Coordinates of C-alpha atoms and ligand atoms in Angstrom, one line a residue:
X1082 CA 11.3 -0.4 -28.2
X1083 CA 12.7 3.7 -29.0
X1084 CA 14.6 5.2 -26.0
X1085 CA 12.6 8.0 -23.8
X1086 CA 14.4 10.9 -22.4
X1087 CA 12.3 12.7 -19.9
X1088 CA 13.9 16.7 -20.2
X1089 CA 13.1 19.9 -17.9
X1090 CA 11.8 18.7 -14.4
X1091 CA 11.9 21.2 -12.6
X1092 CA 12.7 18.9 -9.8
X1093 CA 13.4 15.2 -10.4
X1094 CA 13.4 13.5 -7.0
X1095 CA 15.3 10.5 -7.2
X1096 CA 15.9 9.0 -3.8
X1097 CA 18.8 8.2 -4.5
X1098 CA 20.6 6.6 -1.6
X1099 CA 21.6 3.2 -0.4
X1100 CA 20.5 0.0 -1.1
X1101 CA 17.9 -0.3 1.7
X1102 CA 15.7 1.2 3.3
X1103 CA 15.8 4.7 4.7
X1104 CA 15.7 5.8 8.7
X1105 CA 16.0 8.3 10.8
X1106 CA 17.4 11.7 9.3
X1107 CA 17.9 9.9 5.8
X1108 CA 13.9 10.3 5.3
X1109 CA 14.2 13.9 4.7
X1110 CA 17.0 13.4 2.0
X1111 CA 15.3 12.9 -1.3
X1112 CA 18.1 13.8 -3.5
X1113 CA 16.0 16.2 -5.8
X1114 CA 18.2 17.3 -9.3
X1115 CA 16.9 21.0 -11.0
X1116 CA 16.3 21.4 -14.1
X1117 CA 16.4 17.3 -14.1
X1118 CA 16.0 14.4 -16.7
X1119 CA 15.7 10.5 -17.6
X1120 CA 17.1 8.8 -20.1
X1121 CA 15.0 5.1 -20.8
X1122 CA 15.7 2.2 -22.6
X1123 CA 13.6 -1.0 -22.6
X1124 CA 11.5 0.2 -19.6
X1125 CA 14.9 0.9 -17.2
X1126 CA 16.2 3.8 -16.4
X1127 CA 19.5 4.0 -17.7
X1128 CA 21.0 7.5 -16.6
X1129 CA 20.1 10.5 -14.9
X1130 CA 20.8 14.1 -14.2
X1131 CA 20.7 17.6 -15.3
X1132 CA 18.8 17.8 -18.2
X1133 CA 21.3 19.2 -20.6
X1134 CA 23.5 16.6 -19.7
X1135 CA 20.7 13.8 -20.4
X1136 CA 20.0 15.8 -24.1
X1137 CA 23.0 15.3 -25.4
X1138 CA 22.8 11.4 -24.9
X1139 CA 18.8 12.0 -26.8
X1140 CA 19.7 12.7 -29.9
X1141 CA 17.5 9.3 -31.2
X1142 CA 15.2 9.5 -28.2
X1143 CA 11.0 10.5 -28.2
X1144 CA 11.5 13.2 -25.4
X1145 CA 8.6 13.9 -22.3
X1146 CA 9.4 17.4 -22.0
X1147 CA 8.1 17.9 -18.1
X1148 CA 7.9 21.2 -18.6
X1149 CA 8.8 22.8 -15.4
X1150 CA 6.5 19.9 -13.6
X1151 CA 7.8 17.9 -10.8
X1152 CA 8.8 13.8 -11.5
X1153 CA 8.6 11.1 -8.9
X1154 CA 8.7 7.9 -8.9
X1155 CA 5.1 6.5 -9.0
X1156 CA 3.7 6.1 -5.4
X1157 CA 4.5 2.1 -3.6
X1158 CA 1.2 1.0 -1.7
X1159 CA 1.8 -1.3 0.4
X1160 CA -1.1 -1.8 2.5
X1161 CA -4.6 -2.1 0.7
X1162 CA -8.0 -4.1 0.3
X1163 CA -8.5 -3.7 -3.7
X1164 CA -10.8 -6.4 -4.5
X1165 CA -13.8 -6.9 -2.5
X1166 CA -18.1 -6.6 -3.8
X1167 CA -20.2 -3.5 -3.6
X1168 CA -19.1 -0.5 -0.5
X1169 CA -20.6 0.4 3.5
X1170 CA -21.9 3.7 2.4
X1171 CA -25.2 2.6 4.7
X1172 CA -22.1 2.2 7.5
X1173 CA -20.6 5.4 6.2
X1174 CA -23.9 7.6 6.9
X1175 CA -24.9 5.8 10.2
X1176 CA -21.2 6.8 11.4
X1177 CA -22.0 10.4 10.6
X1178 CA -25.0 10.2 12.9
X1179 CA -23.1 8.8 15.7
X1180 CA -23.2 5.1 15.4
X1181 CA -21.0 3.0 17.6
X1182 CA -19.3 -0.3 15.7
X1183 CA -21.2 -2.8 17.5
X1184 CA -25.0 -0.4 16.3
X1185 CA -24.0 -0.8 12.6
X1186 CA -23.0 -4.2 12.7
X1187 CA -26.1 -5.2 14.1
X1188 CA -28.0 -3.5 11.2
X1189 CA -26.0 -5.4 8.8
X1190 CA -23.1 -3.2 8.6
X1191 CA -19.6 -4.2 9.2
X1192 CA -16.9 -6.7 7.4
X1193 CA -19.7 -9.3 7.3
X1194 CA -21.7 -7.3 5.0
X1195 CA -18.8 -7.1 2.0
X1196 CA -18.2 -10.7 2.8
X1197 CA -21.3 -11.6 1.8
X1198 CA -21.2 -10.0 -0.8
X1199 CA -17.5 -10.5 -2.4
X1200 CA -19.2 -14.3 -1.3
X1201 CA -22.1 -13.6 -4.0
X1202 CA -20.7 -11.8 -6.5
X1203 CA -18.9 -13.7 -9.5
X1204 CA -15.1 -13.9 -10.5
X1205 CA -16.0 -11.1 -13.7
X1206 CA -17.9 -8.8 -11.0
X1207 CA -15.3 -9.5 -9.0
X1208 CA -12.9 -8.1 -11.7
X1209 CA -14.8 -5.3 -12.6
X1210 CA -14.7 -3.8 -10.0
X1211 CA -11.0 -3.8 -9.3
X1212 CA -10.4 -3.1 -12.3
X1213 CA -11.8 0.5 -12.1
X1214 CA -10.2 0.7 -8.3
X1215 CA -7.2 -0.4 -9.5
X1216 CA -7.4 2.9 -12.6
X1217 CA -8.4 5.0 -9.6
X1218 CA -4.5 4.1 -7.8
X1219 CA -2.9 4.8 -11.0
X1220 CA -5.3 8.4 -11.2
X1221 CA -3.3 9.4 -8.0
X1222 CA 0.2 8.4 -9.2
X1223 CA 0.5 5.0 -8.0
X1224 CA 2.3 2.1 -9.8
X1225 CA 2.7 -0.6 -7.1
X1226 CA -0.1 -1.9 -5.3
X1227 CA 0.0 -4.6 -2.1
X1228 CA -3.1 -6.1 -1.7
X1229 CA -4.7 -8.1 0.1
X1230 CA -7.5 -11.0 0.0
X1231 CA -9.8 -11.4 3.1
X1232 CA -13.0 -10.9 2.3
X1233 CA -13.7 -14.7 1.6
X1234 CA -13.7 -16.6 4.6
X1235 CA -13.5 -19.6 3.0
X1236 CA -11.4 -21.6 0.7
X1237 CA -13.3 -21.5 -2.7
X1238 CA -13.7 -17.3 -1.9
X1239 CA -10.1 -17.2 -0.9
X1240 CA -8.8 -18.1 -4.0
X1241 CA -11.3 -16.6 -6.5
X1242 CA -10.5 -13.4 -4.5
X1243 CA -6.7 -14.3 -5.4
X1244 CA -7.5 -14.9 -8.8
X1245 CA -9.1 -11.6 -9.3
X1246 CA -5.8 -10.4 -8.3
X1247 CA -3.5 -12.4 -10.7
X1248 CA -5.7 -11.6 -13.8
X1249 CA -5.5 -8.0 -12.3
X1250 CA -1.7 -8.2 -12.6
X1251 CA -2.0 -9.6 -16.4
X1252 CA -4.3 -7.4 -17.6
X1253 CA -3.1 -4.3 -15.7
X1254 CA -0.4 -2.2 -16.6
X1255 CA -0.1 -1.4 -12.4
X1256 CA 2.4 -4.4 -10.2
X1257 CA 0.4 -6.1 -7.9
X1258 CA 1.9 -7.4 -4.4
X1259 CA -0.9 -10.2 -2.9
X1260 CA -1.3 -11.3 0.1
X1261 CA -3.5 -13.5 1.7
X1262 CA -5.2 -12.3 4.3
X1263 CA -7.9 -15.8 5.4
X1264 CA -7.5 -14.2 9.0
X1265 CA -9.4 -11.5 8.6
X1266 CA -12.1 -12.5 10.9
X1267 CA -13.6 -15.5 11.5
X1268 CA -16.9 -16.5 9.1
X1269 CA -20.3 -16.4 11.3
X1270 CA -20.6 -20.3 10.5
X1271 CA -17.4 -21.5 12.3
X1272 CA -15.6 -21.4 15.7
X1273 CA -12.6 -19.9 15.6
X1274 CA -10.6 -23.0 16.3
X1275 CA -12.5 -24.6 13.6
X1276 CA -11.2 -21.5 11.2
X1277 CA -7.9 -21.7 12.2
X1278 CA -7.5 -25.3 11.3
X1279 CA -9.3 -24.5 7.6
X1280 CA -6.6 -21.6 7.4
X1281 CA -3.8 -23.5 8.1
X1282 CA -4.2 -27.2 7.1
X1283 CA -6.0 -26.4 3.9
X1284 CA -6.1 -22.8 2.8
X1285 CA -1.9 -21.9 2.9
X1286 CA -1.1 -25.3 1.1
X1287 CA -2.9 -24.7 -1.4
X1288 CA -2.4 -21.3 -1.8
X1289 CA 1.3 -22.0 -1.5
X1290 CA 0.9 -24.6 -4.3
X1291 CA -0.7 -22.5 -7.0
X1292 CA 2.0 -19.8 -6.2
X1293 CA -1.2 -17.0 -5.7
X1294 CA 0.6 -14.8 -2.5
X1295 CA 3.4 -14.1 -1.8
X1296 CA 2.7 -12.3 2.1
X1297 CA 0.0 -14.0 4.5
X1298 CA -1.4 -11.3 7.1
X1299 CA -3.6 -11.8 9.7
X1300 CA -6.3 -9.7 12.1
X1301 CA -4.9 -9.4 15.8
X1302 CA -6.8 -7.7 17.4
X1303 CA -9.4 -8.6 20.7
X1304 CA -12.4 -10.3 18.7
X1305 CA -10.2 -11.3 16.3
X1306 CA -7.4 -13.5 16.0
X1307 CA -5.5 -13.3 19.3
X1308 CA -1.6 -13.3 19.7
X1309 CA -1.2 -17.2 20.2
X1310 CA -4.0 -18.0 17.5
X1311 CA -1.9 -14.8 15.4
X1312 CA 1.3 -16.6 15.9
X1313 CA -0.7 -20.1 14.9
X1314 CA -1.1 -18.8 11.3
X1315 CA 1.5 -17.0 10.9
X1316 CA 4.6 -19.5 11.5
X1317 CA 2.1 -21.9 9.4
X1318 CA 2.8 -19.3 6.8
X1319 CA 6.0 -18.7 7.7
X1320 CA 7.0 -23.1 7.5
X1321 CA 5.9 -22.6 4.0
X1322 CA 7.7 -20.4 2.8
X1323 CA 5.3 -16.8 2.5
X1324 CA 7.0 -13.5 4.0
X1325 CA 4.6 -12.0 6.3
X1326 CA 2.8 -9.1 7.6
X1327 CA 0.0 -8.2 10.3
X1328 CA -3.0 -5.7 10.8
X1329 CA -1.6 -5.1 14.7
X1330 CA -2.6 -2.5 17.5
X1331 CA -4.5 -0.9 16.6
X1332 CA -7.8 -1.0 18.1
X1333 CA -6.0 -2.0 21.1
X1334 CA -2.0 -2.7 22.6
X1335 CA -2.2 -6.3 22.6
X1336 CA 1.3 -7.1 22.0
X1337 CA 0.9 -7.8 18.3
X1338 CA 4.6 -5.8 17.2
X1339 CA 6.1 -7.9 19.6
X1340 CA 4.6 -10.5 17.7
X1341 CA 5.9 -9.3 14.2
X1342 CA 9.3 -9.0 15.3
X1343 CA 9.6 -12.5 16.9
X1344 CA 8.6 -14.1 13.9
X1345 CA 10.5 -12.0 11.9
X1346 CA 8.2 -10.5 9.6
X1347 CA 8.3 -7.7 7.0
X1348 CA 5.9 -5.8 8.3
X1349 CA 3.7 -4.2 11.0
X1350 CA 0.6 -2.5 10.2
X1351 CA -1.7 0.4 11.7
X1352 CA 0.3 0.8 15.3
X1353 CA -2.0 3.3 16.6
X1354 CA -2.1 1.7 20.1
X1355 CA 1.3 -0.2 19.7
X1356 CA 3.5 1.0 23.4
X1357 CA 7.5 1.5 23.3
X1358 CA 8.7 -2.3 24.2
X1359 CA 7.0 -3.4 20.6
X1360 CA 8.7 -0.3 18.6
X1361 CA 12.0 -1.1 19.9
X1362 CA 11.1 -4.8 19.5
X1363 CA 10.1 -3.8 15.4
X1364 CA 13.6 -2.2 15.3
X1365 CA 16.0 -4.7 17.0
X1366 CA 14.4 -7.3 14.2
X1367 CA 14.4 -4.4 11.5
X1368 CA 10.5 -5.4 11.1
X1369 CA 8.9 -2.4 9.2
X1370 CA 5.8 -0.1 10.5
X1371 CA 3.3 0.9 8.0
X1372 CA 1.1 3.8 8.9
X1373 CA -2.3 3.7 7.6
X1374 CA -3.2 7.8 8.8
X1375 CA -6.6 7.0 5.8
X1376 CA -8.1 4.8 8.6
X1377 CA -8.0 6.6 11.4
X1378 CA -8.8 9.7 9.1
X1379 CA -12.2 7.7 7.6
X1380 CA -13.4 6.6 11.0
X1381 CA -13.3 9.8 12.5
X1382 CA -10.5 8.9 15.3
X1383 CA -8.4 11.1 16.9
X1384 CA -5.8 8.1 17.5
X1385 CA -3.1 8.6 15.1
X1386 CA -0.1 6.5 16.1
X1387 CA 2.7 7.9 17.0
X1388 CA 5.0 8.8 14.0
X1389 CA 7.8 10.7 15.1
X1390 CA 8.4 8.7 18.4
X1391 CA 8.7 5.4 15.2
X1392 CA 11.1 8.3 13.1
X1393 CA 13.2 9.1 16.1
X1394 CA 13.7 4.9 17.5
X1395 CA 15.6 4.3 13.7
X1396 CA 12.9 2.1 11.7
X1397 CA 12.1 2.8 8.0
X1398 CA 9.0 3.7 8.2
X1399 CA 6.3 3.4 5.0
X1400 CA 2.8 5.2 5.3
X1401 CA 0.0 3.6 3.1
X1402 CA -4.0 4.0 1.6
X1403 CA -5.4 0.9 3.5
X1404 CA -7.5 1.3 0.8
X1405 CA -11.0 -0.6 1.6
X1406 CA -14.6 -0.7 1.7
X1407 CA -15.0 0.0 5.6
X1408 CA -12.6 2.2 7.2
X1409 CA -10.6 4.3 4.4
X1410 CA -12.1 4.1 1.3
X1411 CA -9.3 6.1 -0.3
X1412 CA -6.7 5.1 -3.2
X1413 CA -5.3 8.7 -2.6
X1414 CA -1.9 8.7 -1.5
X1415 CA -1.1 12.4 -2.0
X1416 CA -4.2 12.5 0.5
X1417 CA -2.5 10.2 2.9
X1418 CA 0.7 12.3 2.4
X1419 CA -1.4 15.1 3.5
X1420 CA -2.9 13.7 6.5
X1421 CA 0.7 12.2 7.4
X1422 CA 2.0 15.7 7.7
X1423 CA -0.7 17.6 9.3
X1424 CA -2.0 14.8 11.9
X1425 CA 1.8 12.7 12.2
X1426 CA 3.8 15.9 12.1
X1427 CA 6.2 13.9 9.5
X1428 CA 7.6 15.7 7.0
X1429 CA 6.9 16.2 3.3
X1430 CA 10.3 15.0 2.6
X1431 CA 9.3 11.7 5.2
X1432 CA 6.1 11.3 3.5
X1433 CA 7.4 11.5 0.0
X1434 CA 10.5 8.8 1.2
X1435 CA 7.7 6.8 3.3
X1436 CA 5.0 6.0 0.0
X1437 CA 8.1 5.4 -2.3
X1438 CA 11.7 3.6 -1.2
X1439 CA 10.6 2.3 2.1
X1440 CA 7.2 1.0 0.7
X1441 CA 9.2 -0.4 -2.0
X1442 CA 12.1 -2.3 0.5
X1443 CA 9.2 -4.2 3.3
X1444 CA 7.7 -5.4 -0.3
X1445 CA 10.8 -6.9 -1.6
X1446 CA 11.5 -4.7 -4.5
X1447 CA 13.4 -2.2 -2.8
X1448 CA 16.4 -3.3 -5.6
X1449 CA 13.6 -2.3 -8.8
X1450 CA 11.7 0.4 -7.7
X1451 CA 11.2 3.1 -5.3
X1452 CA 13.3 5.2 -6.7
X1453 CA 14.2 7.4 -10.3
X1454 CA 18.3 5.9 -10.7
X1455 CA 20.4 3.8 -12.7
X1456 CA 18.8 0.6 -13.7
X1457 CA 15.1 0.2 -11.4
X1458 CA 12.2 0.6 -13.9
X1459 CA 10.8 3.5 -15.3
X1460 CA 8.3 3.5 -12.6
X1461 CA 7.4 8.1 -12.5
X1462 CA 4.7 10.1 -12.2
X1463 CA 4.4 13.7 -13.1
X1464 CA 2.4 16.3 -11.1
X1465 CA 1.4 19.8 -12.0
X1466 CA 3.3 21.5 -9.4
X1467 CA 7.0 22.8 -8.8
X1468 CA 7.9 21.9 -5.6
X1469 CA 7.2 18.7 -4.1
X1470 CA 5.8 19.5 -0.4
X1471 CA 3.1 20.7 -3.0
X1472 CA 1.4 17.2 -2.9
X1473 CA 0.6 17.3 0.4
X1474 CA -0.2 21.3 0.5
X1475 CA -3.1 21.2 -2.0
X1476 CA -4.9 19.0 -0.6
X1477 CA -8.5 17.3 -2.2
X1478 CA -7.7 18.3 -6.0
X1479 CA -5.8 16.0 -8.4
X1480 CA -2.2 16.8 -8.9
X1481 CA -1.4 14.0 -11.1
X1482 CA -0.1 14.8 -14.9
X1483 CA 0.7 11.5 -15.6
X1484 CA 2.1 8.2 -14.9
X1485 CA 4.3 5.6 -16.6
X1486 CA 5.0 2.1 -16.0
X1487 CA 8.6 0.7 -17.6
X1488 CA 8.3 3.6 -19.9
X1489 CA 5.2 3.6 -21.1
X1490 CA 2.2 6.4 -20.5
X1491 CA -0.6 4.2 -18.7
X1492 CA -2.5 7.1 -17.0
X1493 CA -3.1 11.4 -17.9
X1494 CA -5.7 13.8 -16.8
X1495 CA -7.6 14.2 -19.8
X1496 CA -7.3 10.6 -21.0
X1497 CA -4.4 8.5 -22.6
Ligands
ZN2980 ZN1 -5.3 -3.8 6.0

């Protein structure tokens, strides 16, 4: 494969730094090279520096002239629900009219409506829609996506979703990290104990033996899975070799953050209602918080997680879209950067760290992606902007110029 030279980035945002997630003031250090460039071969970054230096060693390389635009590592979206059927347009309209979650569920909406449609959909149908969603992520500059099952809630339907996730990863350039979220809700046809038994005794072993997921997740919340039930499911998953993530302390402070610390989870996600004890427990167990402002926004709430306190407590914050049909229908990481700055008072630099290198570490991939450093995969995006802060500042307009995965252009404004 021919080598590539990226030249003349107004800012090459490298995020070069220690080989670990960034904490505290490190989150503001982006290691920007002005008029920066990179030399790439075999899909990997060979050198990074000023354009004039890179150009000297690029005589045989194909040139990508960034023409004064910014170049960043591809976004790493560490929390999405990408595979589902249908949408929740009726819920959206009802919520706009001021109806409560209970009223919407009574009218046939809520998570259950997505479960029914997803169960009824064929593999081919799910794949077709998932490909459309995946393309949206690429168009927003995202090159790696974690995605969860959880709209099947039977053994066969959960396996179906995980197969679609695997196929998506094989057929598209977007890198997909699979997570099993069988414990997303208790299906209507079962009681909780019966379903937990099914998850632990049948689903988890099948998914482990088929290597269909790297992580196991639960929705730990009143009315879904309580602390004891979550501990049971995640404990069983851990024994089978899964790494752990969890939807915790979103609607109420149930001690979910503490549970994730106790279990040595990779991440605790949401945390809108987490208390100081939970945050301290996460810090001492090196659990990374994944904050999801898109769902707070889309639900019309103002209860954002306390990002400043969490950063100041020394945790390696991640931000993600939580892309899903019910509470966060956005694949756009730039939109999340905007919300993180305006609603959670993160600095623009902190939001870049949280959506690239810290997210990569939370998915166990910090050694391969998340920064533009020698030896890492050449996953990067070029945006129509001169200053990285423009990504969070101009909101609601696409700024993506082109997106590369392993040195190959996979998306370009105006088409490939
Ligand atoms: Zn979620």
